[in-house]
Structures are given as structure tokens and as C-alpha cells.
XYZ file of C-alpha atoms in Angstrom:
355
model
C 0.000 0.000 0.000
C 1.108 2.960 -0.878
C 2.195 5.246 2.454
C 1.346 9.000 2.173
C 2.921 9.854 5.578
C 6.331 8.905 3.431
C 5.058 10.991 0.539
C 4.766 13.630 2.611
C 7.948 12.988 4.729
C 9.751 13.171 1.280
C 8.195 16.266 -0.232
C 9.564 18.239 3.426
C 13.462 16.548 2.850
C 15.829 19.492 3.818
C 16.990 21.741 1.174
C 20.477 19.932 1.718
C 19.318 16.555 0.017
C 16.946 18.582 -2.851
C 19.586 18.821 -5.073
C 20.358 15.209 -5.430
C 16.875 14.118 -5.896
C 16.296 16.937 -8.780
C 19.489 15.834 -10.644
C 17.909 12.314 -10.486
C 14.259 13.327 -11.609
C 15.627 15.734 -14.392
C 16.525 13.502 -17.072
C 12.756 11.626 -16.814
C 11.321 15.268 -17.239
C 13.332 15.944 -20.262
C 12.219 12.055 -21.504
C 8.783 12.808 -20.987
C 8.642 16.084 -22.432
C 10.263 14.972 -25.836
C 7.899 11.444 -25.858
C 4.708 14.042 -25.523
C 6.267 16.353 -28.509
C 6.571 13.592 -30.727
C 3.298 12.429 -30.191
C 1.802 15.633 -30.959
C 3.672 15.893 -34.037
C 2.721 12.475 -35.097
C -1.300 13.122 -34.284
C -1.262 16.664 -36.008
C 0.871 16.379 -39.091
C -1.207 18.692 -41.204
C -0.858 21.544 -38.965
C 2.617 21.543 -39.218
C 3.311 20.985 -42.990
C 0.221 23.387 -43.718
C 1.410 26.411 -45.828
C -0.989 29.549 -44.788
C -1.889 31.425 -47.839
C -1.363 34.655 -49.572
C -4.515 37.295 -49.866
C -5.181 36.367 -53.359
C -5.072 32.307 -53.012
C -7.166 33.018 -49.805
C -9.415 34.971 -51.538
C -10.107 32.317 -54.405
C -10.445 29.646 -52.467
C -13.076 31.620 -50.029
C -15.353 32.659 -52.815
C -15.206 29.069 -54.466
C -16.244 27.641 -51.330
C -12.960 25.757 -50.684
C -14.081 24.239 -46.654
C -11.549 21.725 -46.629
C -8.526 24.291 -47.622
C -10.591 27.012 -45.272
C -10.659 24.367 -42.086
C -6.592 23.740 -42.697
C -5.508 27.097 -42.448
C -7.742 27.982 -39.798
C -6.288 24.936 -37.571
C -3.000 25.669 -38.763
C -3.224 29.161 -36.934
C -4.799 31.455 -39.725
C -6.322 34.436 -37.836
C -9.847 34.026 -38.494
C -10.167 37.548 -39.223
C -7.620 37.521 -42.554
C -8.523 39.597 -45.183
C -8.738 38.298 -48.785
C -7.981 40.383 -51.681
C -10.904 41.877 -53.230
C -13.637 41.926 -50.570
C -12.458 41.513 -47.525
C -12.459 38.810 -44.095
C -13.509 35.230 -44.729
C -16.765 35.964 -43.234
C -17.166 38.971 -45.489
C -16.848 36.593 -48.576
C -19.095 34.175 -47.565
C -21.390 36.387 -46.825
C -20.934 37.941 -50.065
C -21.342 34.357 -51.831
C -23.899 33.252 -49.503
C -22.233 30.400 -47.830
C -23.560 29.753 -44.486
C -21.270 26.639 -43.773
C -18.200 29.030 -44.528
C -19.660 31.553 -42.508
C -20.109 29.179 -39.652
C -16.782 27.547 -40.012
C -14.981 30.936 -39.210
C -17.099 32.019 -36.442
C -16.834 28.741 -34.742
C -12.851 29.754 -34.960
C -13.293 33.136 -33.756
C -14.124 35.560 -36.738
C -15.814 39.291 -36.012
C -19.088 39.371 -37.698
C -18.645 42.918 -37.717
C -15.309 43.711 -38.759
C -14.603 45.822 -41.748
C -12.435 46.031 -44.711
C -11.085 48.549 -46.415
C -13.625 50.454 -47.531
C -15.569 49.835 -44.549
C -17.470 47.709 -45.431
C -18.624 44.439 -43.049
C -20.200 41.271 -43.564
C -23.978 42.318 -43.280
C -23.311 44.832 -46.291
C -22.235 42.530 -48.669
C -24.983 39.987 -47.517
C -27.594 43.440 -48.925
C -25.948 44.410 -51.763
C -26.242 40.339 -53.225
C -29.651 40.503 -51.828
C -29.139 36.951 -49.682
C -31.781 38.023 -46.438
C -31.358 34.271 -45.429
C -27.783 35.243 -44.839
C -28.842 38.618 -43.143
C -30.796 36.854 -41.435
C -27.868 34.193 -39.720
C -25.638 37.417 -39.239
C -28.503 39.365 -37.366
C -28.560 36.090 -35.558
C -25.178 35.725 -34.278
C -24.629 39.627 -33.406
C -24.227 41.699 -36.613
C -25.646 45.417 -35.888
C -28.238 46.550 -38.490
C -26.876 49.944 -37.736
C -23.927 51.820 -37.284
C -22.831 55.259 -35.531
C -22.267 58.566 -36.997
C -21.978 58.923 -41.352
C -21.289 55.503 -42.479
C -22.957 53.499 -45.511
C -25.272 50.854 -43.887
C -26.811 47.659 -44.891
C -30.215 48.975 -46.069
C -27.713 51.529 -48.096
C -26.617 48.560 -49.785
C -30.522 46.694 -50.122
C -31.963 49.870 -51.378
C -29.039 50.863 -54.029
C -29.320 47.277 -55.364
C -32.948 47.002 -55.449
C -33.691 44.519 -53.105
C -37.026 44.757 -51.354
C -37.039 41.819 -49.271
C -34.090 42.168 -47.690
C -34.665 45.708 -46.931
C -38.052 45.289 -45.376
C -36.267 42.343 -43.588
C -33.887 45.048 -41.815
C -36.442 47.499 -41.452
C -38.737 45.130 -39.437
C -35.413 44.108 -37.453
C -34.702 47.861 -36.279
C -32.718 49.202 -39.594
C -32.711 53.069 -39.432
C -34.586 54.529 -42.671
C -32.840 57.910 -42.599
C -29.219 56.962 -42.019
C -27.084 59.170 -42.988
C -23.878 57.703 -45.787
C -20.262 58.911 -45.604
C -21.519 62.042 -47.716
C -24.632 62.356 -45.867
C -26.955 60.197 -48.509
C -30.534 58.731 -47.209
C -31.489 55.270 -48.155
C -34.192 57.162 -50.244
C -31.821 59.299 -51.650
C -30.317 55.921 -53.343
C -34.352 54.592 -54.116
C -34.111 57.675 -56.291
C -31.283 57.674 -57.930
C -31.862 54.113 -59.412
C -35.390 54.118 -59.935
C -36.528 51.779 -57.511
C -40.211 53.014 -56.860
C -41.484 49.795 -54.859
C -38.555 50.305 -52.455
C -39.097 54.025 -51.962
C -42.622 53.474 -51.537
C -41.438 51.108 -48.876
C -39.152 53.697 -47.184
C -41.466 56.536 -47.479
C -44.168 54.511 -45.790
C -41.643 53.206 -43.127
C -41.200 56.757 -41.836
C -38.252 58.008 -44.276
C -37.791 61.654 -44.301
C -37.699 62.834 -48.193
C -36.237 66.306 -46.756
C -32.965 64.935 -46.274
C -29.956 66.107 -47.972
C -26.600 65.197 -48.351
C -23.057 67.163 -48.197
C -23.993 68.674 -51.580
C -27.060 70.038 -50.912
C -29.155 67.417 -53.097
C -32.850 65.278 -51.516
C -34.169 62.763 -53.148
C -36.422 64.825 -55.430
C -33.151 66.043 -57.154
C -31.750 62.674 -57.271
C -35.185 61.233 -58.755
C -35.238 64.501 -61.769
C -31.866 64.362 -62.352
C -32.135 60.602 -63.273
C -34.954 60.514 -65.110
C -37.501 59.126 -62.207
C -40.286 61.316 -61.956
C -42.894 58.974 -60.722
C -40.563 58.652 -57.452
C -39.724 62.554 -57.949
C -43.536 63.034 -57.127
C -43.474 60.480 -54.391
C -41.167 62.717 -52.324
C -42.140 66.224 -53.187
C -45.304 68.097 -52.766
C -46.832 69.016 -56.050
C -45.391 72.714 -56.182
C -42.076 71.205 -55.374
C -42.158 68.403 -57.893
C -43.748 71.248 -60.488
C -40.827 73.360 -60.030
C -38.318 70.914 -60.323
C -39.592 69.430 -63.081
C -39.616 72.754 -65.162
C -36.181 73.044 -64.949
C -34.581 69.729 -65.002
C -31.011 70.885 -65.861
C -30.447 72.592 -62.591
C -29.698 68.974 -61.317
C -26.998 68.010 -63.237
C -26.274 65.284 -65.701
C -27.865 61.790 -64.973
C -25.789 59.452 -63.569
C -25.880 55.509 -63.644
C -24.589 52.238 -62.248
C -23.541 49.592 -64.284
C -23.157 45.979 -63.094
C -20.421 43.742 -64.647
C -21.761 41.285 -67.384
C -21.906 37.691 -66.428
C -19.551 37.109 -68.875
C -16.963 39.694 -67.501
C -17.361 38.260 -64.049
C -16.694 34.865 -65.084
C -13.535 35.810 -67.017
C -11.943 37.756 -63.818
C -12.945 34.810 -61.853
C -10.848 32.853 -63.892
C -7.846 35.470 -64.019
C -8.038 35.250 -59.869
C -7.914 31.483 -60.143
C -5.097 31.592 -62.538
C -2.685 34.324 -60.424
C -3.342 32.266 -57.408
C -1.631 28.961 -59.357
C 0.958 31.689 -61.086
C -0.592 30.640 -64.231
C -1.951 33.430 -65.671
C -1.878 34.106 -69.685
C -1.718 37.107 -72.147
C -5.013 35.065 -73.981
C -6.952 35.586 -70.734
C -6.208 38.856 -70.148
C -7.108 40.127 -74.121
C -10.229 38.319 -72.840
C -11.076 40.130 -70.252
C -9.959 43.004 -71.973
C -12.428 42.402 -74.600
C -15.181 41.465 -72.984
C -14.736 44.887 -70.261
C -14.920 46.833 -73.427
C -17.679 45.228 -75.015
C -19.333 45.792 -71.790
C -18.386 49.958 -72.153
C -19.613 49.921 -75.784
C -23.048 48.484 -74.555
C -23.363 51.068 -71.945
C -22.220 54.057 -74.828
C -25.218 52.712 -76.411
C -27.661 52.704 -74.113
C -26.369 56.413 -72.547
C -26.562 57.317 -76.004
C -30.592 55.914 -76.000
C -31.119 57.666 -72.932
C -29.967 60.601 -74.118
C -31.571 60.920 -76.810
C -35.321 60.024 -75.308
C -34.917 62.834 -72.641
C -33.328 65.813 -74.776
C -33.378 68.875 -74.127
C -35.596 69.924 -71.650
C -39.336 69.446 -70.884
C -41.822 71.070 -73.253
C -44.458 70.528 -70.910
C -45.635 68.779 -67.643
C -48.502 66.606 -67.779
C -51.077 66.574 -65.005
C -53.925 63.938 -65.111
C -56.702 63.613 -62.747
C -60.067 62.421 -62.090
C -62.857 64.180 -60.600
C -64.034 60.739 -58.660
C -60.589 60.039 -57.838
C -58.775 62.780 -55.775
C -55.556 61.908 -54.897
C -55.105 59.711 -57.855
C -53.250 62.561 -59.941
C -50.489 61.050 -62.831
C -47.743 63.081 -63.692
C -45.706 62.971 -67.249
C -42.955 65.039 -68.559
C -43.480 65.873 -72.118
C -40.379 66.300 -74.202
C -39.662 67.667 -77.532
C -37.810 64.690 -79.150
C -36.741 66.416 -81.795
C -32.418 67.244 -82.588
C -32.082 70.862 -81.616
C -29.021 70.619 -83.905
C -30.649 68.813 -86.587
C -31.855 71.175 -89.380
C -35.653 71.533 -90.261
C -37.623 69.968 -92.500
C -39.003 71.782 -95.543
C -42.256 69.862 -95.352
C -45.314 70.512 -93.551
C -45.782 69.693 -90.317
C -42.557 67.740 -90.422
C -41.035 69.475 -87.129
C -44.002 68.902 -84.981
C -46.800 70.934 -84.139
């Protein structure tokens, strides 16, 4: 049986005899120490031989939905807040792509749901702008803030500017803050506006948006909605002397001005140039590809600025007004334009020019 009273005995020895009995017990120390290391490196080879990745290779393997490569790094010591090339943390991209195993893969490891890239930008963003509210939805869920503090572009920025409804009634009914202000003082109306979304302004206005609001530059929505060739939302948000006014004198807000999304094609083709620079094999042919395909895209958007151009030139003859007597409220506003080439010369014929 084993005696504790001699345990005990021993583990009081005088100093004097201590040094004997550590000389003795050092060697097993260093014998146990070294049989625990190489077990360790025998159960968790891949760890050790695992090569963390660059930005870019991170990046392409994020938004291809690469879990396997993802879970390696990670356990190999990645910090789960590393920042990919183009759009920022790995929780950011997955987000972006909607992949909710990805997503849960780096939170489990430690990721910030609310971090930011560069452009400060975060997770729940991205998640708007593709219009994936299942994915706003998991973020909400595990502590993303549907708002931030002071001028910053927000997540219903991002719904409303894409033209998502769902998602931004989605963050609406969680809390989302219909007048926040962007980096340059913008409304979420303000961006309904801009890119004719009428179903989603309709949605703001009703959710308590304030169509009064104006940014660093001194423009509301109203000017956003003339300027852009929106007038149905232009009357939405203005009063009808205001909309009247404005709609007189279109040219006092500046040239139109439009977003254009990459092609399919075009997005396919830079995937493909990521992929190659990750595996350093990238070639001249796909580059003359992209090249070709990003100026095919330009010529396609020439045209149709060219279209636009030409169906709103010049400015209004005349503004429309229709109502019914059984129907106040019900009013329909048109702008009436003369569509004919200021420049072009007249035509000797009668009633060629118009009325």
C-alpha cells in the first residue's frame, strides 16, 4: 500500500538533500517532455506541414467555397479575421457568396461578424448588396448590428441601391434606421431615387423616411429622382409645387448618372484570371479576354447612354397633369419632351417638325 505519511515525509526533505533528488528526476522530465512532442507531431501532421496562404489564393479559395482548404488554415493558426484580396475577411466573402457553412466555419474559430475592410465595409453589407436576407438573417442572428454610428454606408444603403425589397423590409422590421445618414450624408431614399426603384421608396417613405434629407452637396431625393430621369418617385417625395418646379427646370440637377453591373460574362472571365494568379498561371489570352469582354461591356453602356440621351433631350416642353374628378388623390404626372435634334436642321415639309 502505498504510504502517504512517506510521501509527505519526502516532499519536506531538507533543502540539503533537494539537489540530489532533482538531478535524479531531471533527465525523466526531459524524456517525458520529448515522448509528448513527438506524439503531438505524429497526431497533427497537417498543422505543421500546412502552408498559410497569400490574400489572393485566400481569396479564391473563399469565394469558391474551398471548406476543406478554409478548415486547414484555420487549424494551422490562420487568424480568423484575414482579409482576402478583393472583398475583404472570410466571413465577409461568404457572406458575399452566400455560404452559411463558410460563414459558420470561421465564427466557430473566432471571426468578427462585424469587422470591416477597407472600404468599410462588413459582412452584413455585402450579404444586402447580393440581396441573400437568409444570410442577413444568420448574421442578425449571431450579433451583426443593423446599424452603425455617426456617417457611415449601412446595410439597407446597400438593399436599397441594389434594389432589393425583401431584404430591406427584412432590416427594417429588425430595427434598420430609414434615414441613415452615408459617408456624404446620402438617405437610403436618396439611393431609391437615384436608381429608380419606386417599390422600395414606396417602402421607405411609408416606413417613416424623411424625403427632406440632404446630403453634403445640398441634393434630396427629389433632385436625385429629376436628375435621373424618375419622376414617378420625384412626385413620391415632393409636394406638387415642389415636384412642379423641379420638373420645369430639369437641368439645374446636373447630368444623370448611372450604375452599371459587370456582365456575367466579364465576371466569369476575372474569376478565372483570380484562379489563374493564385496557381501563377496566368496568360496574355486571358487577359485580351477580359480586356475584350470589359470593353464590349463599355460599348453596350455608350449605347444605351446614347438611347437615354436621346429620349430625354433637351428639356421638358411641358408637364402633364392627369386627374379624375371621382378620384382625388389619384393625380399622374408625365414630362413631355420635344424629341426632336435641336441641332438637326428643319424639315421643308409641312408639319414635319411637330406641331
Amino acid at each position: 500500500m502505498h504510504d502517504k505519511r512517506k510521501e509527505v515525509t519526502l516532499q519536506h526533505t531538507p533543502v540539503r538533500g533537494g539537489h540530489a533528488r532533482i538531478a535524479k528526476t531531471l533527465p525523466a522530465l526531459v524524456a517525458w517532455f520529448a515522448a509528448a512532442l513527438i506524439i503531438a507531431l505524429a497526431i497533427t501532421p497537417a498543422r505543421a506541414g500546412t502552408e498559410l496562404p497569400d490574400p489572393v489564393r485566400f481569396g479564391v479559395a473563399i469565394e469558391s467555397g474551398d471548406l476543406t482548404s478554409a478548415r486547414e488554415w484555420l487549424e494551422a493558426g490562420l487568424p480568423p479575421d484575414f482579409v482576402g484580396d478583393r472583398i475583404g475577411t472570410g466571413l465577409m466573402i461568404a457572406a458575399w457568396e452566400g455560404n452559411v457553412q463558410m460563414m459558420e466555419l470561421f465564427l466557430a474559430h473566432g471571426a468578427d461578424v462585424n469587422a470591416t475592410n477597407a472600404l468599410q465595409e462588413q459582412a452584413i453589407m455585402h450579404a444586402a448588396w447580393k440581396g441573400r436576407v437568409e444570410v442577413v438573417r444568420w448574421l442578425l442572428a449571431h450579433g451583426a448590428r443593423v446599424n452603425r454610428e455617426g456617417q457611415q454606408w449601412s446595410a439597407l444603403h446597400y438593399a436599397v441601391f441594389a434594389g432589393h425589397e425583401e431584404v430591406a423590409q427584412f432590416l427594417i422590421e429588425h430595427g434598420a434606421n430609414v434615414n441613415a445618414r452615408s459617408t456624404n450624408g446620402s438617405s437610403p431614399l436618396m439611393m431609391a431615387a437615384r436608381e429608380g426603384r419606386e417599390d422600395v421608396a414606396a417602402l421607405l417613405l411609408g416606413a417613416g423616411a424623411d424625403p427632406g434629407i440632404r446630403n453634403d452637396r445640398g441634393d434630396d431625393a427629389l433632385a436625385w429622382a429629376i436628375r435621373n430621369g424618375n419622376p414617378r418617385i420625384g412626385k413620391m417625395v415632393a409636394n406638387p409645387e415642389q415636384f412642379a418646379a423641379a420638373a420645369k427646370s430639369p437641368a439645374q440637377f446636373g447630368p444623370p448618372t448611372r450604375s452599371l453591373p459587370p456582365s456575367e460574362r466579364l465576371d466569369a472571365i476575372y474569376r478565372r484570371i483570380r484562379e489563374a494568379e493564385a496557381r501563377g498561371y496566368l496568360t496574355d489570352e486571358l487577359e485580351r479576354e477580359y480586356a475584350a469582354a470589359l470593353r464590349e461591356m463599355r460599348e453596350q453602356w455608350a449605347g444605351e447612354a446614347s438611347s437615354t440621351a436621346a429620349a430625354r433631350r433637351g428639356t421638358p416642353s411641358a408637364l402633364e397633369i392627369r386627374a379624375r374628378r371621382d378620384a382625388p388623390g389619384r393625380e399622374d404626372a408625365r414630362l413631355i419632351y420635344d424629341e426632336r435634334d435641336p441641332a438637326a436642321p428643319l424639315d421643308a415639309r409641312p408639319g414635319a417638325n411637330g406641331p
